[in-house]
Amino acid sequence: MVNQSRGDRAVEWVIVFLLSVVLVVVIYPLLYVVSASVSDPLAILKGEIWLLPKGFNLDAYVKVFNNQDIIKGYTNTFIYTIVGTVINLIMTTAAAYPLSRKDFYGRNVINLIIVFTMFFSGGMVPMYLLVKNLHMLNTMWAVVLPGAISVWNMVIMRTYFQSSIPFEIQESASIDGCSNLGILTRIILPLSAPIMAVMVLFYAVGHWNAFMSALIYLTDRDKFPLQVILREILIQNQVDEMASVVDDTLIQYMMDVEALKYAIVIVANIPVFILYPFLQKYFVKGVMIGALKG
Amino acid sequence: MKARKLSTFLILCLSAIILFTACSKEGAAPSPGNGSGSAGQSNEQGSSGNAGAENTAEVPNLNLDGFPIVNEPIQLKFLAPATPTPDWNDVLVFNEYEKMTNMDIQWEMVTSDALDEKKNLIISSGDYPDAFHSAGFTVADLINYGQMQGIFIPLNDLIDKYAPNFKKLLEEDPDLKRGLTMPDGNIYSFPRVFDPNFPSVLSGWKLWLNNDFLTSLKMEEPDTLDELYAYLKAVKTTDLNGDGQLNEIPLSISGDYRILIILRGAYGLGNKGVMHYYVDTQPNSDELRFIPTDPRSKELLQYVNKLYTEGLINQDLYTVKSEETFARATEGLFGAAIVTNPRTSYNQENFIGAPVMQGPYGDRIYSDVKSSLANPATFVITDRNPNPEATVRWIDYFYGEEGMKLFFMGVEGVTYEEKPDGTLAYTDLIENDPNGLTRNNAISKYMTWRNGAYPSVVNDKYFNGSEAQPDSIEAAKKLAPYFPDEVWAPFSFTVEENEFMSTTGADIQNYVEEMEAQFITGQASFDQWDNYVSTLEKMGLKQYMEIYKAAYDRYKQNQ
Amino acid sequence: MKGSIMPAEATAPVKKLRTRPFKLMKRNWDLYLLMVPVMLYFVIFEYAPMYGVQIAFKDFMARFGIGGSPWVGFKHFERFFDSYYFERLMLNTLGIGVYELLVGFPIPILLALMINEVRSSKFKRTVQTVTYAPHFLSTVVVVGMLFLFLSNTGIVNQLLRLFGIEPISFMTEPGWFKTLYVFSGVWQQMGWSSIVYLAALAAVDPQLHEAARVDGASRLRRIWHINLPGIMPTIVILLILNVGRILSVGFEKVFLMQNELNMQTSDVISTYVYRTGIMGAQYSYSAAIGLFNSVVVFVMLVLVNWIARKVNETSLW
């Protein structure tokens, strides 16, 4: 290890300090969410929770897991996420790689065609009709196919290929007789671990949290993803304004919803939240060096 | 090399095939429903409302009265919201009813979350069901899909011939007919009706006073605005719940809408009920009046502003959440509150309904009264329905005593029983569900009425909501004598009128809302009142009132 | 030594580009093959439905389908422009969008640069994991916490009182709305947004850092001359993409934070559309507003992209 100069050490301390501040500012509300999810709803309502839970109880979680549809919801979401993300990765790479090549004739036009769709779309009615006409209504494909390529993500991936992978490497491989597909599989992909990790994250989280397509295109309850089920739990006790329903159950409902909100956030997100630590190792500096030497 | 060329060729072929099939399925603009002839232009008079060109004289298979409704079983597709009762294909109410009617209803359930978007998309796709139940359509939808496009069929004749219960209701309550009839003279929907003899549900949220506080303060129930003020002031300055702190909240409200409609009658405002927040009539005349710019509105706002600035209303009324209000209520802090029922909503036993306040000019009107036509469009029949006659008979049952019993209470001996005094009550299956379900959830398991505004009648015999609680009924008794002489049902606007109302009209209403909030909190001073009125005029108030008058004239004529 | 890294493609031999197009295409036939399913996707799922754009110029009626509904030209657009609140809506929406860009865009970059410098991998991973967590909170929960911390009796006002400052009604003061909206958004998204930059930073060649260190460059200089230029294409592209989002002020969060008292600054296009009951059957009107949005944004984007291309050779297309 090269010894750091005094100036450098100072900078490092400043950075550590700033990051620690960030850490505290971010973590406090997160801890609040965790605490609230296991607290007595009345205490939450009264604003008595600050950091630690009060009136510890797991009722909210019990309520969530008692819902018979939850397991199905999780299963469905897992399937949609995995299938969806695989499709996303393949399609996005298939788009980003050619477009990153300066010698890909027509790339400007194609880029424009693709980017244009980020801003202009036909709207819900034609999409619904399309899905219907393709006989995808009430199937997994309605949730997984539209949006197979996110232009936003594609552009990011393309930029990564263009700026982080020197063209010379590709060139010399081509001279050595490697086809484009070969370059893709043997050079680009190994060097793209960081961006692939990012794409997995973005797409997987996108699928995991998605509910709009499911709401519109799915009708069978046993196909509903997690988010739809969870939203239902929250609105289940909604009171009809004009002719309300009886009793202490209204009170019970108010209490339930308070802690439910927080429990739901945690239940919904734990699986995908832990995805990141697994992907973090790809964000390590120097991932390219190893590949280059290979 | 060869393998690669072959695989390339295959991929290209595959792609071409996919492309080709996708394109051919797509085609041109999609065809809408099976389009039964009528191009959906507005009819000038009530048409006979048949979809399948049935001869109205003799409808085969249909029994004109009694059960079953059809001799040979038929199948119809209805759409309904799915929360909290998720599947109406297998629920007690409709299972029973199917046995009775011989009609197999295929329910298409749509999550309530997506209901608004989905129902419109389904219609747009041309692939819509035979009827929509509790789908939350608006009057504008009725005009759009009914009058303009013929997707909802006119029901006048069908009601006349096949809906004796509902027909009776229409005859007994002309307001219903007036509110249900669209500008082209047709009725396109079945409504949710509030029994006109059920004042508690007509008045919904009420003002309640803390009786314990009144007693401790040795005060009488206030029944004028001044007395109300005095009471609230006393609550603020006395430690009434004995906790050593002056933390009592004299009046707890959420938003300003309700306090304004409850108190406006003390200024003689809102003399046609609450379905029309912005318009009523000049006293003793038929001329329309725009309430927010009337000088009396200024006085009303000044009164409420006084309450606010003196801390007699919770200062966070515009941001407070119902959960927070509930939490405060449980600490016994409220001197008064606006809520459906403090006992069921807040667990507080000691409240009584407030009397109707009298204002500085001697007016004592209770304006917060809904029309019996609570929700105009809870059940609509589409032009794809092969058997509208049977459908009308099907839905009509729920407007009669027996049908209401089935819909709200379920099956006798299973979900309800008749007590010796003649009243009905839920059985233990509901009240003390063996699986530990709450009352609400138990109700949703066997009955569907919690899923949204339904086509039926709400009266105190079969409805067991907060408004049916004895204290609510008591409270309503105090209010009933001061209900407006006439309560208007919602008006219907033509398409052009609606375009104005939904843009400029909406802007005007928006501006009123924002300004009223600012006047109440003092963000805007009352010096700006004239400015406020002239801005409204500039925005197009004159045209607003002209349109309103046209709609009102039509309303009066619909007999 | 000159600090910045030249973009890799600038060193690519130029002569290849002068080859005739047909030859290029033939040589890269497998690249075109790759693009086939991609183009299929865009044709089917993006371009085919685009005929729906017409809805903005028609009075859409389900019975006649999109094709059969009557043309009304710019009627819906005029309706929108004539609204009393049009200016306010545009100002608020744009205002929030620009504010978000100015504040919310640089912060994730700074965060990524800082995280990248940390040597302790444990600390690094902790910071990364913690900061990216808020992204997963639902809007309802985030706004709920906002209300909680900023209410009259909330922690912030209690602190203020301690210092003898008058409590501020954050959630109803029009002046505070945009700031609250933007900063709570930064809090929620900065960790998540920094991920892209972290990935880009991972591709920066550490040998460059070694060489610079040997030459005596301080840490700050190294960040400025190596890291920053190394991720500049990513930064520029994301900037352009974010400009493209400038009018998309989300509905849910604004709606939850809105009330009668702060409407002057909190009313945005999406909430206006919702409030005037325009969702659902009034497809044409909301389509017109959507189209207007898209056109405005697209124009802005062309401009920004042109500038970016001139300055950094990075372009969206």
PDB file of C-alpha atoms in Angstrom, chain A residues 74-231:
ATOM      1  CA  TYR A  74     -45.133 -14.246  -3.734  1.00  0.00           C
ATOM      2  CA  THR A  75     -44.890 -17.208  -6.065  1.00  0.00           C
ATOM      3  CA  ASN A  76     -46.349 -15.322  -8.965  1.00  0.00           C
ATOM      4  CA  THR A  77     -44.111 -12.358  -8.403  1.00  0.00           C
ATOM      5  CA  PHE A  78     -41.051 -14.595  -8.255  1.00  0.00           C
ATOM      6  CA  ILE A  79     -41.961 -16.190 -11.533  1.00  0.00           C
ATOM      7  CA  TYR A  80     -42.820 -12.951 -13.263  1.00  0.00           C
ATOM      8  CA  THR A  81     -39.628 -11.355 -11.980  1.00  0.00           C
ATOM      9  CA  ILE A  82     -37.324 -14.141 -13.061  1.00  0.00           C
ATOM     10  CA  VAL A  83     -38.912 -14.697 -16.455  1.00  0.00           C
ATOM     11  CA  GLY A  84     -39.235 -10.988 -17.012  1.00  0.00           C
ATOM     12  CA  THR A  85     -35.692 -10.145 -16.034  1.00  0.00           C
ATOM     13  CA  VAL A  86     -34.204 -12.854 -18.226  1.00  0.00           C
ATOM     14  CA  ILE A  87     -36.159 -11.573 -21.186  1.00  0.00           C
ATOM     15  CA  ASN A  88     -35.137  -8.033 -20.327  1.00  0.00           C
ATOM     16  CA  LEU A  89     -31.441  -8.867 -20.168  1.00  0.00           C
ATOM     17  CA  ILE A  90     -31.406 -10.745 -23.429  1.00  0.00           C
ATOM     18  CA  MET A  91     -33.430  -8.185 -25.322  1.00  0.00           C
ATOM     19  CA  THR A  92     -31.697  -5.168 -23.887  1.00  0.00           C
ATOM     20  CA  THR A  93     -28.263  -6.553 -24.604  1.00  0.00           C
ATOM     21  CA  ALA A  94     -29.352  -7.524 -28.095  1.00  0.00           C
ATOM     22  CA  ALA A  95     -30.280  -3.892 -28.610  1.00  0.00           C
ATOM     23  CA  ALA A  96     -27.496  -2.164 -26.739  1.00  0.00           C
ATOM     24  CA  TYR A  97     -24.568  -4.037 -28.206  1.00  0.00           C
ATOM     25  CA  PRO A  98     -25.111  -3.390 -31.915  1.00  0.00           C
ATOM     26  CA  LEU A  99     -26.039   0.184 -31.203  1.00  0.00           C
ATOM     27  CA  SER A 100     -22.809   0.699 -29.312  1.00  0.00           C
ATOM     28  CA  ARG A 101     -20.734  -0.148 -32.352  1.00  0.00           C
ATOM     29  CA  LYS A 102     -19.557   2.831 -34.337  1.00  0.00           C
ATOM     30  CA  ASP A 103     -19.432   0.664 -37.415  1.00  0.00           C
ATOM     31  CA  PHE A 104     -23.025  -0.410 -37.160  1.00  0.00           C
ATOM     32  CA  TYR A 105     -24.493   1.242 -40.202  1.00  0.00           C
ATOM     33  CA  GLY A 106     -27.824   2.886 -39.542  1.00  0.00           C
ATOM     34  CA  ARG A 107     -27.336   3.198 -35.821  1.00  0.00           C
ATOM     35  CA  ASN A 108     -28.293   6.822 -35.724  1.00  0.00           C
ATOM     36  CA  VAL A 109     -31.596   6.189 -37.364  1.00  0.00           C
ATOM     37  CA  ILE A 110     -32.340   3.148 -35.271  1.00  0.00           C
ATOM     38  CA  ASN A 111     -31.361   4.980 -32.120  1.00  0.00           C
ATOM     39  CA  LEU A 112     -33.766   7.724 -32.954  1.00  0.00           C
ATOM     40  CA  ILE A 113     -36.540   5.275 -33.712  1.00  0.00           C
ATOM     41  CA  ILE A 114     -36.058   3.608 -30.379  1.00  0.00           C
ATOM     42  CA  VAL A 115     -35.597   6.699 -28.261  1.00  0.00           C
ATOM     43  CA  PHE A 116     -38.652   8.271 -29.825  1.00  0.00           C
ATOM     44  CA  THR A 117     -40.807   5.676 -28.112  1.00  0.00           C
ATOM     45  CA  MET A 118     -39.750   6.983 -24.729  1.00  0.00           C
ATOM     46  CA  PHE A 119     -41.784  10.077 -25.299  1.00  0.00           C
ATOM     47  CA  PHE A 120     -44.658   9.164 -27.500  1.00  0.00           C
ATOM     48  CA  SER A 121     -47.000   6.328 -26.959  1.00  0.00           C
ATOM     49  CA  GLY A 122     -50.496   5.500 -28.032  1.00  0.00           C
ATOM     50  CA  GLY A 123     -51.945   5.319 -24.581  1.00  0.00           C
ATOM     51  CA  MET A 124     -53.861   2.767 -22.587  1.00  0.00           C
ATOM     52  CA  VAL A 125     -56.652   2.040 -25.011  1.00  0.00           C
ATOM     53  CA  PRO A 126     -54.513   0.813 -27.942  1.00  0.00           C
ATOM     54  CA  MET A 127     -52.255  -1.109 -25.550  1.00  0.00           C
ATOM     55  CA  TYR A 128     -55.225  -2.843 -24.024  1.00  0.00           C
ATOM     56  CA  LEU A 129     -56.562  -3.696 -27.447  1.00  0.00           C
ATOM     57  CA  LEU A 130     -53.162  -4.984 -28.500  1.00  0.00           C
ATOM     58  CA  VAL A 131     -52.826  -7.233 -25.500  1.00  0.00           C
ATOM     59  CA  LYS A 132     -56.327  -8.456 -26.070  1.00  0.00           C
ATOM     60  CA  ASN A 133     -55.777  -9.145 -29.750  1.00  0.00           C
ATOM     61  CA  LEU A 134     -52.593 -11.019 -29.024  1.00  0.00           C
ATOM     62  CA  HIS A 135     -54.632 -13.191 -26.677  1.00  0.00           C
ATOM     63  CA  MET A 136     -52.385 -12.257 -23.815  1.00  0.00           C
ATOM     64  CA  LEU A 137     -55.130 -11.018 -21.540  1.00  0.00           C
ATOM     65  CA  ASN A 138     -55.064 -12.752 -18.209  1.00  0.00           C
ATOM     66  CA  THR A 139     -51.744 -14.446 -18.926  1.00  0.00           C
ATOM     67  CA  MET A 140     -48.238 -13.951 -17.616  1.00  0.00           C
ATOM     68  CA  TRP A 141     -47.142 -12.571 -20.967  1.00  0.00           C
ATOM     69  CA  ALA A 142     -49.225  -9.457 -20.555  1.00  0.00           C
ATOM     70  CA  VAL A 143     -47.178  -8.655 -17.516  1.00  0.00           C
ATOM     71  CA  VAL A 144     -43.801  -9.641 -18.880  1.00  0.00           C
ATOM     72  CA  LEU A 145     -43.694  -8.744 -22.570  1.00  0.00           C
ATOM     73  CA  PRO A 146     -44.759  -5.098 -22.829  1.00  0.00           C
ATOM     74  CA  GLY A 147     -41.775  -3.343 -21.396  1.00  0.00           C
ATOM     75  CA  ALA A 148     -39.376  -6.104 -22.397  1.00  0.00           C
ATOM     76  CA  ILE A 149     -36.960  -3.366 -23.346  1.00  0.00           C
ATOM     77  CA  SER A 150     -36.808  -0.257 -21.280  1.00  0.00           C
ATOM     78  CA  VAL A 151     -35.279   2.370 -23.504  1.00  0.00           C
ATOM     79  CA  TRP A 152     -33.866   4.118 -20.477  1.00  0.00           C
ATOM     80  CA  ASN A 153     -31.971   1.019 -19.419  1.00  0.00           C
ATOM     81  CA  MET A 154     -30.955   0.230 -22.937  1.00  0.00           C
ATOM     82  CA  VAL A 155     -29.387   3.629 -23.382  1.00  0.00           C
ATOM     83  CA  ILE A 156     -27.472   3.241 -20.152  1.00  0.00           C
ATOM     84  CA  MET A 157     -26.176  -0.142 -21.194  1.00  0.00           C
ATOM     85  CA  ARG A 158     -25.241   1.136 -24.597  1.00  0.00           C
ATOM     86  CA  THR A 159     -23.346   4.032 -23.044  1.00  0.00           C
ATOM     87  CA  TYR A 160     -21.485   1.626 -20.838  1.00  0.00           C
ATOM     88  CA  PHE A 161     -20.440  -0.526 -23.790  1.00  0.00           C
ATOM     89  CA  GLN A 162     -19.337   2.530 -25.697  1.00  0.00           C
ATOM     90  CA  SER A 163     -17.368   4.212 -22.992  1.00  0.00           C
ATOM     91  CA  SER A 164     -16.046   1.498 -20.772  1.00  0.00           C
ATOM     92  CA  ILE A 165     -14.979  -1.129 -23.268  1.00  0.00           C
ATOM     93  CA  PRO A 166     -12.267   0.022 -25.639  1.00  0.00           C
ATOM     94  CA  PHE A 167     -12.995  -0.563 -29.257  1.00  0.00           C
ATOM     95  CA  GLU A 168      -9.435  -1.805 -29.803  1.00  0.00           C
ATOM     96  CA  ILE A 169     -10.140  -4.965 -27.895  1.00  0.00           C
ATOM     97  CA  GLN A 170     -13.097  -5.710 -30.110  1.00  0.00           C
ATOM     98  CA  GLU A 171     -11.107  -4.848 -33.169  1.00  0.00           C
ATOM     99  CA  SER A 172      -8.235  -7.103 -32.387  1.00  0.00           C
ATOM    100  CA  ALA A 173     -10.618  -9.936 -31.696  1.00  0.00           C
ATOM    101  CA  SER A 174     -12.280  -9.341 -35.013  1.00  0.00           C
ATOM    102  CA  ILE A 175      -8.928  -9.427 -36.747  1.00  0.00           C
ATOM    103  CA  ASP A 176      -8.310 -12.714 -35.015  1.00  0.00           C
ATOM    104  CA  GLY A 177     -11.335 -14.080 -36.777  1.00  0.00           C
ATOM    105  CA  CYS A 178     -13.936 -13.669 -34.081  1.00  0.00           C
ATOM    106  CA  SER A 179     -17.489 -13.023 -35.243  1.00  0.00           C
ATOM    107  CA  ASN A 180     -19.528 -10.232 -33.730  1.00  0.00           C
ATOM    108  CA  LEU A 181     -21.559 -12.663 -31.739  1.00  0.00           C
ATOM    109  CA  GLY A 182     -18.341 -14.142 -30.529  1.00  0.00           C
ATOM    110  CA  ILE A 183     -17.066 -10.734 -29.464  1.00  0.00           C
ATOM    111  CA  LEU A 184     -20.243 -10.244 -27.601  1.00  0.00           C
ATOM    112  CA  THR A 185     -20.075 -13.470 -25.704  1.00  0.00           C
ATOM    113  CA  ARG A 186     -16.354 -13.702 -25.151  1.00  0.00           C
ATOM    114  CA  ILE A 187     -15.323 -10.128 -24.587  1.00  0.00           C
ATOM    115  CA  ILE A 188     -18.168  -7.763 -23.960  1.00  0.00           C
ATOM    116  CA  LEU A 189     -20.160  -9.807 -21.530  1.00  0.00           C
ATOM    117  CA  PRO A 190     -17.313 -10.767 -19.238  1.00  0.00           C
ATOM    118  CA  LEU A 191     -16.295  -7.136 -19.062  1.00  0.00           C
ATOM    119  CA  SER A 192     -19.824  -6.011 -18.383  1.00  0.00           C
ATOM    120  CA  ALA A 193     -20.362  -7.487 -14.998  1.00  0.00           C
ATOM    121  CA  PRO A 194     -21.033  -4.130 -13.336  1.00  0.00           C
ATOM    122  CA  ILE A 195     -23.587  -2.981 -15.859  1.00  0.00           C
ATOM    123  CA  MET A 196     -25.268  -6.356 -15.991  1.00  0.00           C
ATOM    124  CA  ALA A 197     -25.545  -6.268 -12.252  1.00  0.00           C
ATOM    125  CA  VAL A 198     -27.169  -2.862 -12.506  1.00  0.00           C
ATOM    126  CA  MET A 199     -29.576  -4.078 -15.150  1.00  0.00           C
ATOM    127  CA  VAL A 200     -30.559  -7.086 -13.113  1.00  0.00           C
ATOM    128  CA  LEU A 201     -31.212  -4.804 -10.208  1.00  0.00           C
ATOM    129  CA  PHE A 202     -33.225  -2.270 -12.168  1.00  0.00           C
ATOM    130  CA  TYR A 203     -35.320  -4.745 -14.064  1.00  0.00           C
ATOM    131  CA  ALA A 204     -35.852  -7.181 -11.215  1.00  0.00           C
ATOM    132  CA  VAL A 205     -36.937  -4.448  -8.855  1.00  0.00           C
ATOM    133  CA  GLY A 206     -39.165  -3.046 -11.560  1.00  0.00           C
ATOM    134  CA  HIS A 207     -40.919  -6.365 -11.984  1.00  0.00           C
ATOM    135  CA  TRP A 208     -41.084  -6.981  -8.284  1.00  0.00           C
ATOM    136  CA  ASN A 209     -42.874  -3.732  -7.613  1.00  0.00           C
ATOM    137  CA  ALA A 210     -45.070  -3.747 -10.676  1.00  0.00           C
ATOM    138  CA  PHE A 211     -48.775  -3.834 -10.219  1.00  0.00           C
ATOM    139  CA  MET A 212     -50.303  -1.637 -12.888  1.00  0.00           C
ATOM    140  CA  SER A 213     -50.091  -4.113 -15.757  1.00  0.00           C
ATOM    141  CA  ALA A 214     -51.297  -6.857 -13.490  1.00  0.00           C
ATOM    142  CA  LEU A 215     -54.268  -4.800 -12.375  1.00  0.00           C
ATOM    143  CA  ILE A 216     -55.315  -4.021 -15.891  1.00  0.00           C
ATOM    144  CA  TYR A 217     -54.560  -7.236 -17.732  1.00  0.00           C
ATOM    145  CA  LEU A 218     -55.081  -9.992 -15.175  1.00  0.00           C
ATOM    146  CA  THR A 219     -58.448 -11.160 -13.933  1.00  0.00           C
ATOM    147  CA  ASP A 220     -57.768 -14.480 -12.228  1.00  0.00           C
ATOM    148  CA  ARG A 221     -56.881 -13.968  -8.617  1.00  0.00           C
ATOM    149  CA  ASP A 222     -54.443 -16.833  -8.634  1.00  0.00           C
ATOM    150  CA  LYS A 223     -52.321 -14.966 -11.133  1.00  0.00           C
ATOM    151  CA  PHE A 224     -52.083 -11.787  -9.092  1.00  0.00           C
ATOM    152  CA  PRO A 225     -48.609 -10.661  -8.105  1.00  0.00           C
ATOM    153  CA  LEU A 226     -47.681  -9.694  -4.593  1.00  0.00           C
ATOM    154  CA  GLN A 227     -48.203  -5.964  -4.893  1.00  0.00           C
ATOM    155  CA  VAL A 228     -51.787  -6.336  -6.011  1.00  0.00           C
ATOM    156  CA  ILE A 229     -52.611  -8.587  -3.084  1.00  0.00           C
ATOM    157  CA  LEU A 230     -50.944  -6.202  -0.659  1.00  0.00           C
ATOM    158  CA  ARG A 231     -52.788  -3.217  -2.007  1.00  0.00           C
TER     159      ARG A 231
END
